[in-house]
Short mmCIF file of C-alpha atoms and ligand atoms in Angstrom, two decimals:
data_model
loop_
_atom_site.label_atom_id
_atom_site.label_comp_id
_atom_site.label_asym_id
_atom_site.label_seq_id
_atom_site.Cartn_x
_atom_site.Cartn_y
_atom_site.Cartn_z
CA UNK A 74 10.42 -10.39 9.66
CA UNK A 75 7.46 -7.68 9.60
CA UNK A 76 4.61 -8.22 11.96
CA UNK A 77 1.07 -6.32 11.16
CA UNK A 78 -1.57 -4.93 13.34
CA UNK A 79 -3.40 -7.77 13.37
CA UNK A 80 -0.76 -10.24 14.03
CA UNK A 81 -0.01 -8.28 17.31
CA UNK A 82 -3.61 -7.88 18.06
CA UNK A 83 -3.37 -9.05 21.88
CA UNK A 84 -1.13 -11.19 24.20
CA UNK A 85 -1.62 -14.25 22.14
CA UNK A 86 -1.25 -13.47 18.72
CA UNK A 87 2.05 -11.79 19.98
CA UNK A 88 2.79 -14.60 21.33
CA UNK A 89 1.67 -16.96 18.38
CA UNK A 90 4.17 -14.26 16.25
CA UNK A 91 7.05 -14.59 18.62
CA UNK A 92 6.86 -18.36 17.68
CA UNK A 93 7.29 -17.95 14.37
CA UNK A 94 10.63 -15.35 15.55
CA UNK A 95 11.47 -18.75 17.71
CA UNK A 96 11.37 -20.56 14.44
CA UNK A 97 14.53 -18.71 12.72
CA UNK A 98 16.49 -18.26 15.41
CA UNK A 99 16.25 -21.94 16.25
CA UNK A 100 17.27 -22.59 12.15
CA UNK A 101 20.48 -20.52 13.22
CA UNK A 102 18.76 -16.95 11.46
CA UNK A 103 20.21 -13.38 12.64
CA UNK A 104 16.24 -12.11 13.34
CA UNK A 105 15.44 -8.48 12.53
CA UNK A 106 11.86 -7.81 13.11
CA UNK A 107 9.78 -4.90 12.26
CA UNK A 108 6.21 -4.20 13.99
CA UNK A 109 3.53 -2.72 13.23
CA UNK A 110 1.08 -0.77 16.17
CA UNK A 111 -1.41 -3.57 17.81
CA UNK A 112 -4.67 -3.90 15.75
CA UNK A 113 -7.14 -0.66 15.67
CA UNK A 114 -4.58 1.51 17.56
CA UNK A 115 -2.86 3.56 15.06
CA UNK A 116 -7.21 4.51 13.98
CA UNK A 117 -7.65 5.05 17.79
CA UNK A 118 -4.47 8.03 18.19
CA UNK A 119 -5.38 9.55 14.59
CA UNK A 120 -9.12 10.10 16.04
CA UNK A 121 -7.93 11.76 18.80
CA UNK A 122 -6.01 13.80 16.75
CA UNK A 123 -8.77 15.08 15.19
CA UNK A 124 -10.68 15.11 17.93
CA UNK A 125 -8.28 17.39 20.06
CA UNK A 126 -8.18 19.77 16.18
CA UNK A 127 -9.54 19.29 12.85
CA UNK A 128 -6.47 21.57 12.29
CA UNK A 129 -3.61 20.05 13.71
CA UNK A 130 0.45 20.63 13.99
CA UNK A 131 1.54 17.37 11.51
CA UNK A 132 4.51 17.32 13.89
CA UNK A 133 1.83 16.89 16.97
CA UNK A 134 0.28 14.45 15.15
CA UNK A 135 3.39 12.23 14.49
CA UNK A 136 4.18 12.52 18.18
CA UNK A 137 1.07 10.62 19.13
CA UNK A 138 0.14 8.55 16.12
CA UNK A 139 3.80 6.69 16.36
CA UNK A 140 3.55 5.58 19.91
CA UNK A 141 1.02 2.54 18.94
CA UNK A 142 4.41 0.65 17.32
CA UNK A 143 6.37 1.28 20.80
CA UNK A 144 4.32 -0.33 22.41
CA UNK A 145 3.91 -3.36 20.49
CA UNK A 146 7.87 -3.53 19.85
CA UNK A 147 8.55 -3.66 23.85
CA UNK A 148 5.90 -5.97 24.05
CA UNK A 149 7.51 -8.40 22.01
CA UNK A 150 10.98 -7.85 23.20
CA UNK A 151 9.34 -9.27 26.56
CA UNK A 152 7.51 -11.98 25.11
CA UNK A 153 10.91 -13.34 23.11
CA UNK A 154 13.03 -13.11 26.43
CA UNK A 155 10.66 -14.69 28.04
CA UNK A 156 11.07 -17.58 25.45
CA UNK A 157 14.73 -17.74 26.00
CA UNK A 158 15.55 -15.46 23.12
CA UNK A 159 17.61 -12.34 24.00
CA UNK A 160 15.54 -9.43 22.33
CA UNK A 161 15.67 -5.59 22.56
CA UNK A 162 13.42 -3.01 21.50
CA UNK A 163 14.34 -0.08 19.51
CA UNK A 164 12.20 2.78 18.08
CA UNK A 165 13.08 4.75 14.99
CA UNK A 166 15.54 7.67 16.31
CA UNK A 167 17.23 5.17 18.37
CA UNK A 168 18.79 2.81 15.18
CA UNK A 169 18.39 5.37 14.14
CA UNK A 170 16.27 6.03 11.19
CA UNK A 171 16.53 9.24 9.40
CA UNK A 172 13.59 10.32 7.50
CA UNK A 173 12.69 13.85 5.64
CA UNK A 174 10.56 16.51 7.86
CA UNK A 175 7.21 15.71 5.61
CA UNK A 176 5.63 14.91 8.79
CA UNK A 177 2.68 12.53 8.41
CA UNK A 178 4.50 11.19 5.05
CA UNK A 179 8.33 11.03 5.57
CA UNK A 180 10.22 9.03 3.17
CA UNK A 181 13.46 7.00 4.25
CA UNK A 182 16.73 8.46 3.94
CA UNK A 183 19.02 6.60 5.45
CA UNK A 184 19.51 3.99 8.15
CA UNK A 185 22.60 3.35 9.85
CA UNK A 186 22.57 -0.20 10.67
CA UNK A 187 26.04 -0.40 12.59
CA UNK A 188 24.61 -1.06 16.08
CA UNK A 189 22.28 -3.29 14.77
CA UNK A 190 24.68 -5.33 12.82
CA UNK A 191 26.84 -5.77 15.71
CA UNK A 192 23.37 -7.01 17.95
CA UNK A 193 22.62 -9.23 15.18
CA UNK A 194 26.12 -10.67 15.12
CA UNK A 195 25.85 -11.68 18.99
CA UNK A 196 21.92 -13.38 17.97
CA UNK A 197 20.41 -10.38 19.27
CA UNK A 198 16.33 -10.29 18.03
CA UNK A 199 15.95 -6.44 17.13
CA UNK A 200 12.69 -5.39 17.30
CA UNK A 201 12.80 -2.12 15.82
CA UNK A 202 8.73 -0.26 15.48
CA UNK A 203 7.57 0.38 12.05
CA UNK A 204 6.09 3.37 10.61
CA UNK A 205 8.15 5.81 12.37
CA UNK A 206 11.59 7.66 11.79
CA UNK A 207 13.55 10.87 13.20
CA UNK A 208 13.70 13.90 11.03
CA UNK A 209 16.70 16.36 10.54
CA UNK A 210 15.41 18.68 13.39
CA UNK A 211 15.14 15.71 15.66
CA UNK A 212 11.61 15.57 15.55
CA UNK A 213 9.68 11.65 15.39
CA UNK A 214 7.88 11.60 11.81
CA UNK A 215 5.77 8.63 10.60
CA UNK A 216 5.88 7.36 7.02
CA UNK A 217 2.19 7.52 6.40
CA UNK A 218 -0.49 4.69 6.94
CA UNK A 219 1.03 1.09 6.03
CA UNK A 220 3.82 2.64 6.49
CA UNK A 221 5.54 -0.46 8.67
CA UNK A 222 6.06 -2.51 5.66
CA UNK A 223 8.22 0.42 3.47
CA UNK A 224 10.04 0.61 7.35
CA UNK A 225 11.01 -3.14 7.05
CA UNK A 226 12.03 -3.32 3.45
CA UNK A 227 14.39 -0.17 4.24
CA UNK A 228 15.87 -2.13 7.34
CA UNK A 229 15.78 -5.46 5.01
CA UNK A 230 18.06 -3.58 2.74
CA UNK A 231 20.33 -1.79 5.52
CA UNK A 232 21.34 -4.99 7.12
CA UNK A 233 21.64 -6.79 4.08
CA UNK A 234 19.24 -9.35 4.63
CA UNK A 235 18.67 -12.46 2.65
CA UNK A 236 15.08 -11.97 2.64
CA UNK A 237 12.16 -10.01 4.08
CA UNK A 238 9.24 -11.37 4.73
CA UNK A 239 6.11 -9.79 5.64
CA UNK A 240 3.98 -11.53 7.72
CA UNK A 241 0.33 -10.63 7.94
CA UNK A 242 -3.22 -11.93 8.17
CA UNK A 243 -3.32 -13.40 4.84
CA UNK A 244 -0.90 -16.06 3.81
CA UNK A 245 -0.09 -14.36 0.50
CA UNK A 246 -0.40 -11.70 -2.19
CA UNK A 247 -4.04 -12.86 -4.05
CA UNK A 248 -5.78 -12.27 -7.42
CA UNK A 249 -8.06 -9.68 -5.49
CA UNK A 250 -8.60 -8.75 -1.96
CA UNK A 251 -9.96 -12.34 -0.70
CA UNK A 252 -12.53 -10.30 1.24
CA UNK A 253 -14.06 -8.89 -1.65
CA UNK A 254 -13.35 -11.51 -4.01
CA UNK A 255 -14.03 -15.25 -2.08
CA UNK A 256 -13.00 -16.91 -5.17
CA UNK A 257 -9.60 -14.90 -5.39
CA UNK A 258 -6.54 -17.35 -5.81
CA UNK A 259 -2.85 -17.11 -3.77
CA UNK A 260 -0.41 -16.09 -6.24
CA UNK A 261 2.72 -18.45 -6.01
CA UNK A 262 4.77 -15.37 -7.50
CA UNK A 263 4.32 -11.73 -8.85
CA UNK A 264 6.29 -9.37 -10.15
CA UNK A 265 7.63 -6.10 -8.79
CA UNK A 266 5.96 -3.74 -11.71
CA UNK A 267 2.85 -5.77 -11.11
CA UNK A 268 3.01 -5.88 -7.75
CA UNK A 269 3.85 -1.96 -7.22
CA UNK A 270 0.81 -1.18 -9.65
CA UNK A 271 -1.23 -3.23 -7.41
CA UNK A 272 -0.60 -1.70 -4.27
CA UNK A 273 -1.14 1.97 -5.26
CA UNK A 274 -4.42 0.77 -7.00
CA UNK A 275 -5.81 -0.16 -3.53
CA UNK A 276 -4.23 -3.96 -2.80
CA UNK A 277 -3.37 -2.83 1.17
CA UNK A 278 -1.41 -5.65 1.48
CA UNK A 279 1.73 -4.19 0.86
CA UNK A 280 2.43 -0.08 1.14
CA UNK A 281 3.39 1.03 -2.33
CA UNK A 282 6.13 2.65 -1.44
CA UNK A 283 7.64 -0.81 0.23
CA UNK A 284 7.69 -2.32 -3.44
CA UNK A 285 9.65 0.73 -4.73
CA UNK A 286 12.16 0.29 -2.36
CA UNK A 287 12.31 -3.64 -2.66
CA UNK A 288 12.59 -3.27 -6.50
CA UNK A 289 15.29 -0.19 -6.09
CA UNK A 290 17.34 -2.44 -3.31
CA UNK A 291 16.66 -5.90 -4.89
CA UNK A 292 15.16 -6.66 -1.21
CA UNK A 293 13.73 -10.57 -2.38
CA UNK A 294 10.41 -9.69 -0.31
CA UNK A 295 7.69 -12.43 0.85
CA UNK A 296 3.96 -12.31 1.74
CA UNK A 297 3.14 -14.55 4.47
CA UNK A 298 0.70 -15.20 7.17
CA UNK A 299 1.47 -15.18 10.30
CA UNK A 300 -1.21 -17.45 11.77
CA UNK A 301 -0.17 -20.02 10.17
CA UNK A 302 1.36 -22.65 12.35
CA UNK A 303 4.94 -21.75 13.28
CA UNK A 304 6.26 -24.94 13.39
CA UNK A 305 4.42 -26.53 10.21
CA UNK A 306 5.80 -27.49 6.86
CA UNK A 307 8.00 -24.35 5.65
CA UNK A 308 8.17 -24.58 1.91
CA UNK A 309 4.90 -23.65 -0.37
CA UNK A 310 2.57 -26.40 -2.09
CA UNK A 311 4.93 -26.38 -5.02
CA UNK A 312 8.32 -25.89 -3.58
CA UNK A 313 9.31 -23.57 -5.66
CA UNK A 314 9.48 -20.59 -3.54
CA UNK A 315 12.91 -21.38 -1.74
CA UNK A 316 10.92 -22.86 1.37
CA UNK A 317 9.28 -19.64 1.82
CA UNK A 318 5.21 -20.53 1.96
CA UNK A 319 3.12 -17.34 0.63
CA UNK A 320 3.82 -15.36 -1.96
CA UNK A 321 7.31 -14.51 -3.39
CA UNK A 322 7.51 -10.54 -5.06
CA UNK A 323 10.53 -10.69 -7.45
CA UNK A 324 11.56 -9.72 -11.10
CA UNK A 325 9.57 -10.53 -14.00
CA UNK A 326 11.46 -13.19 -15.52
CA UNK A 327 12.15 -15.57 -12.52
CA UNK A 328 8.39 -16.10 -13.39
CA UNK A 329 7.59 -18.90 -15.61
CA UNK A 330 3.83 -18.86 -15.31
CA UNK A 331 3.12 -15.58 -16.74
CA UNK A 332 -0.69 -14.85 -16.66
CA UNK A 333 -2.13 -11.91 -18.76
CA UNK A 334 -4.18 -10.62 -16.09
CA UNK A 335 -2.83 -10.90 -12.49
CA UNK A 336 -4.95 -9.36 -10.21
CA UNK A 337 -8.06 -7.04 -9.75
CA UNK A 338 -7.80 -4.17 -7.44
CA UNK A 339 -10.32 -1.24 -6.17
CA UNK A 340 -10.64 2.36 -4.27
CA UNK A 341 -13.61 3.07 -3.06
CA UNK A 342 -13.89 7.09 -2.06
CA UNK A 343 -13.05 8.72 -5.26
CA UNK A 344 -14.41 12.37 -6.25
CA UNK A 345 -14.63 13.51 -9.52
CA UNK A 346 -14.65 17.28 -10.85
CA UNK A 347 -14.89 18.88 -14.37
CA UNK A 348 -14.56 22.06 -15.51
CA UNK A 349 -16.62 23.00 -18.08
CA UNK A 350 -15.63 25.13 -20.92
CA UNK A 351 -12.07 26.26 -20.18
CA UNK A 352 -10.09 27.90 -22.92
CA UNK A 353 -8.78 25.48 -25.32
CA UNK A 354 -4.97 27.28 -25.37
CA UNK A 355 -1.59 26.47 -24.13
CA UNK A 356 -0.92 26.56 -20.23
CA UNK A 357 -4.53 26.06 -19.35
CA UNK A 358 -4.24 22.53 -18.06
CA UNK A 359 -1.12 23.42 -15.91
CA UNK A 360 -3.08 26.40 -14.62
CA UNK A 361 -6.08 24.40 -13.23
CA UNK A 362 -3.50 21.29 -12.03
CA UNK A 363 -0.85 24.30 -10.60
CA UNK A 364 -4.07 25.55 -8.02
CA UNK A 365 -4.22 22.28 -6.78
CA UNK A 366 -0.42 21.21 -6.34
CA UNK A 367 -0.59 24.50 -4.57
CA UNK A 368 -2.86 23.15 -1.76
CA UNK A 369 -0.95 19.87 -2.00
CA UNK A 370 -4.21 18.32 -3.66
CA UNK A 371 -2.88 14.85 -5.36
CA UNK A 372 -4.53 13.86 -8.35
CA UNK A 373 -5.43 10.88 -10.09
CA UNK A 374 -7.27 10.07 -12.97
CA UNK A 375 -7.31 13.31 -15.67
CA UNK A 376 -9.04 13.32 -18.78
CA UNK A 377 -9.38 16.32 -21.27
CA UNK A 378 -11.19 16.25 -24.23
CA UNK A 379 -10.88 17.62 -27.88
CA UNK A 380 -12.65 20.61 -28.12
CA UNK A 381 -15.19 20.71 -30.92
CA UNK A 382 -14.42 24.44 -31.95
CA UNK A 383 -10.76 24.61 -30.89
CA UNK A 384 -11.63 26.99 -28.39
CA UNK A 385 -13.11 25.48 -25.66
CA UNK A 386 -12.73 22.65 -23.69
CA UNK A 387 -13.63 20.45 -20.61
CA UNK A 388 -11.33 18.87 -17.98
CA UNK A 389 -12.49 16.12 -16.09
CA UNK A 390 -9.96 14.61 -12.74
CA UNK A 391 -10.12 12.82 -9.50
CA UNK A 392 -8.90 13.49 -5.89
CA UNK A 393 -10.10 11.53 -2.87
CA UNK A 394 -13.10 12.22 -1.20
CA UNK A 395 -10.96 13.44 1.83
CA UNK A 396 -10.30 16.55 -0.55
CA UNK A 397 -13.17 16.93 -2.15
CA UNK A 398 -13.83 20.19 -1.18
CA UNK A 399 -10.95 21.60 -0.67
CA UNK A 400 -10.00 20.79 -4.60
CA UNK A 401 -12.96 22.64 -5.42
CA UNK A 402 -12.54 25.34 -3.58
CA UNK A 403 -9.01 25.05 -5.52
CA UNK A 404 -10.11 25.41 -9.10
CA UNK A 405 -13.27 28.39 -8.04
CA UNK A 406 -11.20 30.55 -6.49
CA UNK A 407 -8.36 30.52 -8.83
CA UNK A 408 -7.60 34.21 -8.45
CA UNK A 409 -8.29 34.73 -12.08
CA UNK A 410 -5.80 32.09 -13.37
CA UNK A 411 -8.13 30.53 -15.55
CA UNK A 412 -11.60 31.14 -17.30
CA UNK A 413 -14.49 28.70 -16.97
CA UNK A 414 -18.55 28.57 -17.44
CA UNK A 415 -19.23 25.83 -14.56
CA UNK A 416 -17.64 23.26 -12.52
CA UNK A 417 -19.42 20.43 -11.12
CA UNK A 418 -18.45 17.49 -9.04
CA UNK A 419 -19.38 14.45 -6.51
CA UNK A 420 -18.18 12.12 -3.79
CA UNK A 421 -18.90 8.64 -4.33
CA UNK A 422 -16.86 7.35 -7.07
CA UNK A 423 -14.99 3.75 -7.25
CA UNK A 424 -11.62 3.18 -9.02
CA UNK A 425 -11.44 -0.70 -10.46
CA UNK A 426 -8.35 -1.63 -12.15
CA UNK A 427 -7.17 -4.54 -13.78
CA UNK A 428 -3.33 -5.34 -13.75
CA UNK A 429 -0.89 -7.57 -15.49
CA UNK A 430 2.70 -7.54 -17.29
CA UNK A 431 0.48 -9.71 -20.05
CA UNK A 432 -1.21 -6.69 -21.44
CA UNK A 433 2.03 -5.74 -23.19
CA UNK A 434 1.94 -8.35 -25.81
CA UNK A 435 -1.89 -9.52 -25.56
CA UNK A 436 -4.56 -6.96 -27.21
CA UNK A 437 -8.04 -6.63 -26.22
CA UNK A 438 -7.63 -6.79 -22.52
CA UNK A 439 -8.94 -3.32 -22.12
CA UNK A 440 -12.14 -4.25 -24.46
CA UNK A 441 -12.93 -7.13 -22.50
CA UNK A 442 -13.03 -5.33 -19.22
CA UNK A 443 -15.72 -2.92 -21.17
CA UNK A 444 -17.66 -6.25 -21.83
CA UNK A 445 -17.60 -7.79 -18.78
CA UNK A 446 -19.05 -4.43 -17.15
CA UNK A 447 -21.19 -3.97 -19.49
CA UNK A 448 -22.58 -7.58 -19.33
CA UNK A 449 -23.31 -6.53 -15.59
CA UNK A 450 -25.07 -3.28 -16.36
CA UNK A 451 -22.39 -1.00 -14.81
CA UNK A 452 -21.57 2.21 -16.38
CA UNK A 453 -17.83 3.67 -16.66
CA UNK A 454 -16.90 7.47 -16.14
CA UNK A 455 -13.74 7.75 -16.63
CA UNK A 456 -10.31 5.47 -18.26
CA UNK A 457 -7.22 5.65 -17.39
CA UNK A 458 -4.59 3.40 -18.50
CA UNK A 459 -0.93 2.09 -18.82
CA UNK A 460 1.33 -0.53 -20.17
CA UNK A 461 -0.03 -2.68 -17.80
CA UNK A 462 -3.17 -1.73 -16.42
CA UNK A 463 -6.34 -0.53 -17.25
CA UNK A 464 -8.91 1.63 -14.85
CA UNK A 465 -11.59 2.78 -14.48
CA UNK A 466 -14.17 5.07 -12.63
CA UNK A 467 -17.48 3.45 -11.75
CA UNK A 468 -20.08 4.16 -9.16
CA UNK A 469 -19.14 3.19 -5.95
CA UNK A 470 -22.13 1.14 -4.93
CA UNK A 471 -21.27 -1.55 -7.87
CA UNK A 472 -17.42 -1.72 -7.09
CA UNK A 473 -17.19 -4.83 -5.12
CA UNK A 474 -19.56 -6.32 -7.63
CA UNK A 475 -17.21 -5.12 -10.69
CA UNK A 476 -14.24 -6.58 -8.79
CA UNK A 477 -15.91 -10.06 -8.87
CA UNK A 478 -17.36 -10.09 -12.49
CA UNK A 479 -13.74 -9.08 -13.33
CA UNK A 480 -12.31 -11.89 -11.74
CA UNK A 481 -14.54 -14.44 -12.46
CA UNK A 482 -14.29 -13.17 -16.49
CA UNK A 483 -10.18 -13.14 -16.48
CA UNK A 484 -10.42 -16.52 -15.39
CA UNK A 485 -9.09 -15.76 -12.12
CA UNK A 486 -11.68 -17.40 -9.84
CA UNK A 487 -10.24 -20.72 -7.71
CA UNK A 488 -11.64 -23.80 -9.32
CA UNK A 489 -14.08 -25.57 -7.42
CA UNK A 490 -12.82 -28.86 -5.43
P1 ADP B 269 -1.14 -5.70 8.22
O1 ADP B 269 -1.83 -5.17 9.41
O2 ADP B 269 -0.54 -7.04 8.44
O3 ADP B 269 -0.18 -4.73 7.58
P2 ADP B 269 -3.11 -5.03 6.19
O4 ADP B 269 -4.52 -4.99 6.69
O5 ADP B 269 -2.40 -3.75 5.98
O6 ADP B 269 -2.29 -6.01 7.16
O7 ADP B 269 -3.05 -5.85 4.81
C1 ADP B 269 -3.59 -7.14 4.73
C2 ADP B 269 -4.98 -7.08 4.10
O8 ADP B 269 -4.86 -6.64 2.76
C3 ADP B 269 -5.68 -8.41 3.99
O9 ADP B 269 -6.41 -8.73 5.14
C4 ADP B 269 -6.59 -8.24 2.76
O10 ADP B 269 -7.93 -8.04 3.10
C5 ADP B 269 -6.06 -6.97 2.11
N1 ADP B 269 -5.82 -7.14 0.68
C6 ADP B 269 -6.23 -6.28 -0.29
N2 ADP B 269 -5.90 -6.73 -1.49
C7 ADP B 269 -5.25 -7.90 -1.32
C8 ADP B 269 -4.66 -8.83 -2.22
N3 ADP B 269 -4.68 -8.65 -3.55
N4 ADP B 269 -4.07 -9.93 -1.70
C9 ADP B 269 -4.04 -10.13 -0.37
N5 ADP B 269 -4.60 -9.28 0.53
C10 ADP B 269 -5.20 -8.18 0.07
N1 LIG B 270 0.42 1.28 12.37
C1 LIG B 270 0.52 1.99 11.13
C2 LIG B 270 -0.84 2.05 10.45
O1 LIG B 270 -1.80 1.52 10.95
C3 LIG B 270 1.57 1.43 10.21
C4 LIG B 270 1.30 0.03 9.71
O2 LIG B 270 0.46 -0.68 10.25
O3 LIG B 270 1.98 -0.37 8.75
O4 LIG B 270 -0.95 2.67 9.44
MG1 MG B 271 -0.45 -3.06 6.33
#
């Protein structure tokens, strides 16, 4: 069971999220639980971080940012034994969990689950904090932001649980962040491709890199809310899920209501950049994309198009605002690598995507997402797509608006009633 920020925003919604703990012990469940940092703290020690230097060690920074989830795991440990539920705490290094060095964004590497098991065994609730690991020198890393949920599905699949469920402040995975999108629907089931494509196109409700393990492990992973009652009905409206209200993430074909179009996603912040008039000739493109990897820019969206003359050529890609200028101090200064006449750029750029295993067999789902923004006036910059989605780059003051004329023209909006 994974707990979110939110869920562990103060005494009570701990202790509204212990009840739900209370819950599957009391149904005879060996409880591992994974927490996230109480609401708004993990934003609070990054500030500071940049606060105290712009600049800072990454190893520094993992040092402060990771104390948020120990604080919220010994809570709870308190809260459960004072419910009559034995309960111990446990941060990363001490199940331990061993991570790369890439501090700030350490992956997983392994987890040895032996003094766990043996807690579990005896009906020990292990509350083990999220987001955090120990790397080969010893040193505390985190996983990057969102990070708690990849830190339960890797503990899901170390203990060899039945399921893992991810409790948050939604009570599901929906056809578009329900914030953006009122008329967004609960989806009873989606699929891990769909559901991995819809995370690293901006759905926050699960870290991306959670679904990759959970499809690699075969971790049978739930979306659920955790203010919810705890003690209400535990099986979804259409009992399908295996008592498990929210959403269920599993393969494709335990899905027998396949939609075309599953869900509508967005990122706001985008930058784009072109170079204008590079050399239309063989290692050109990894040139310009080798002076970014070397600052450990990531790209997105690239586009280069035929040249007219078969000499020259533009190149058009995306980075986050966050790197904005960094990237183009990147591709200027490229120490002669490449020739160019100009390269421009801006901030301010929205990503909408449209995702669903559907768009394999049906054809004109792309086209119809031209329509519908068209039909609204919007203008597209850039496309991107793949076998099952389709993006693109829009202005960011219409994004939110693009999300819901997307949804309402997929025929995703909740009927009325
Ligand atoms: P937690 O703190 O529990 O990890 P997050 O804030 O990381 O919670 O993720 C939950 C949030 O994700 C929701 O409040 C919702 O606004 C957002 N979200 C974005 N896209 C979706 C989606 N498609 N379905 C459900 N929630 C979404
Ligand atoms: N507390 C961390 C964050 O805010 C990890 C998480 O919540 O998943 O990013
Ligand atoms: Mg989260």
């Amino acid at each position: 069971m994974k707990f979110g920020g939110t869920s562990l925003a103060d005494m009570e919604r701990i202790r509204h999220s212990a009840r739900h703990i209370k819950r599957e012990v009391d149904a005879g469940h060996q409880v591992a639980v994974v927490v996230s940092a109480m609401a708004g703290t993990t934003n609070q020690l990054v500030k500071w971080c940049e606060e105290a230097s712009p600049m800072h060690d990454a190893r520094e920074y993992d040092a402060v940012v990771s104390t948020g989830e120990q604080v919220s795991a010994g809570l709870l440990a308190i809260i459960l034994q004072g419910m009559d539920i034995s309960a111990r705490s446990f941060s990363g290094w001490q199940v331990p969990i061993k991570t790369s060095d890439v501090h700030g964004a350490a992956r997983i590497e392994d987890i040895d689950a032996s003094d766990l098991n043996i807690r579990l065994n005896e009906n020990q609730v292990c509350v083990v904090t999220g987001f955090q690991g120990i790397s080969p020198n010893n040193r505390v890393t985190t996983l990057g932001r969102g990070g708690s949920d990849t830190s339960a599905v890797a503990l899901a699949a170390a203990v060899k649980a039945d399921r893992c469920d991810i409790y948050t402040d939604v009570d599901g995975v929906y056809t578009a962040d329900p914030r953006i999108a009122p008329k967004a629907q609960r989806l009873e089931r989606i699929s891990f491709e769909e559901m991995l494509e819809m995370a690293s196109l901006g759905a926050k409700v699960l870290q991306t890199r959670s679904v990759e393990l959970a499809m690699a492990h075969g971790v049978r992973l739930a979306v659920r809310s955790s203010f919810a009652d705890p003690d209400g009905p535990q099986s979804d409206s259409k009992n399908t899920n295996f008592g498990v209200p929210g959403t269920l993430v599993c393969d494709e074909d335990e899905i027998v209501e396949k939609q075309i179009v599953s869900g509508v996603t967005l990122v706001k912040a985008e930058a784009k950049i072109t170079i204008r008039s590079v050399k239309d000739k063989p290692g050109v493109a990894a040139a310009v994309f080798g002076a970014l990897a070397k600052e450990q820019i990531v790209v997105d969206m690239i586009v280069q198009n035929i040249s007219d003359d078969g000499r020259q050529t533009d190149i058009t890609f995306t980075v986050p605002d966050s790197e904005y200028d960094k990237a183009m101090a990147a591709v200027s200064n490229n120490e002669g690598r490449f020739e160019y006449e100009s390269i421009k750029g801006a901030k301010g750029s929205a990503k909408i995507s449209v995702i669903g295993v559907g768009m394999r067999s049906h054809a004109g789902v792309a086209s119809s997402m031209f329509n519908a923004l068209a039909e609204k006036g919007i203008n597209i910059q850039l496309i991107t797509t793949s076998e099952i989605k389709t993006s693109v780059l829009i202005e960011e003051e219409y994004a939110e608006l693009a999300v819901r004329a997307l949804h309402t023209y997929y025929g995703l909006d909740k009927k009325e009633g």
